[in-house]
């Protein structure tokens, strides 16, 4: 279930979509990616849909997996996806209750996991992670076309 959808336009021409997904599991990753793609299409950014969707899925999937494995086993985590369009860039942020910041690792050719941060490094213009009260936020930016 996805709740708390908010879209607003600020003075500096920033368009923002904020989605909160309580009790997030693997199906939530698909649902959140779909909502992201719908927003990008509505904003005329179809050319960013594949890359933004892939990277958001990686970050969201990591959030679901790692938040469950660090003291949140009793319930699925609440995820927050924020998509902002401003100053010639698309900013996508994923907040989750896990306080551990992600780190790059070298995945072996037969590893099923471990490539999400490498994808961010390769495809995003910038990316990072920062602690916040009650967890962390992982973010990335993509340059707007044109």
Phi, psi and omega in degrees: 000137179242130182230177173057057177271130182221133174232135180212158176244124180264172183302322182275028177058044176259125175257134185225138174237127180236127182233132176248130180240098177286154179051048185287132174229190182305323179294330179295326179300313178299314182296317179294319178299318179299316179297322176299312181297321177298316180297315181298319177296319179295330180272003180076026183247042181303329183292343179262354188301312183296311182292313180298319179296316179299310183294319178297319178299319178298312182292317178296317178299318177298319180298315179298313183295311187280329178293327177287333185267008183229057176090005180246028184293332184292331179215156178289150183286160170266126178252148176236121176250124177237129180239121182236141180238109183198152173050043176074016180216159174253125179246125178239127181235139176236120177254140178212167185279356179282126183276348182282126179283146180290157176220152178290143173217158180265110180276137174288160184299335181259005176288139177276341183231174171103013182247358184299314181290327176295323176295318177300314181299321185281324191253333182276150174292317175214155173205161178188180178215147179212144177291150173215165183303124178080020178153223180211170176229129173250133186224159172208157178237151173231137178289138178286145179293153175089000000 
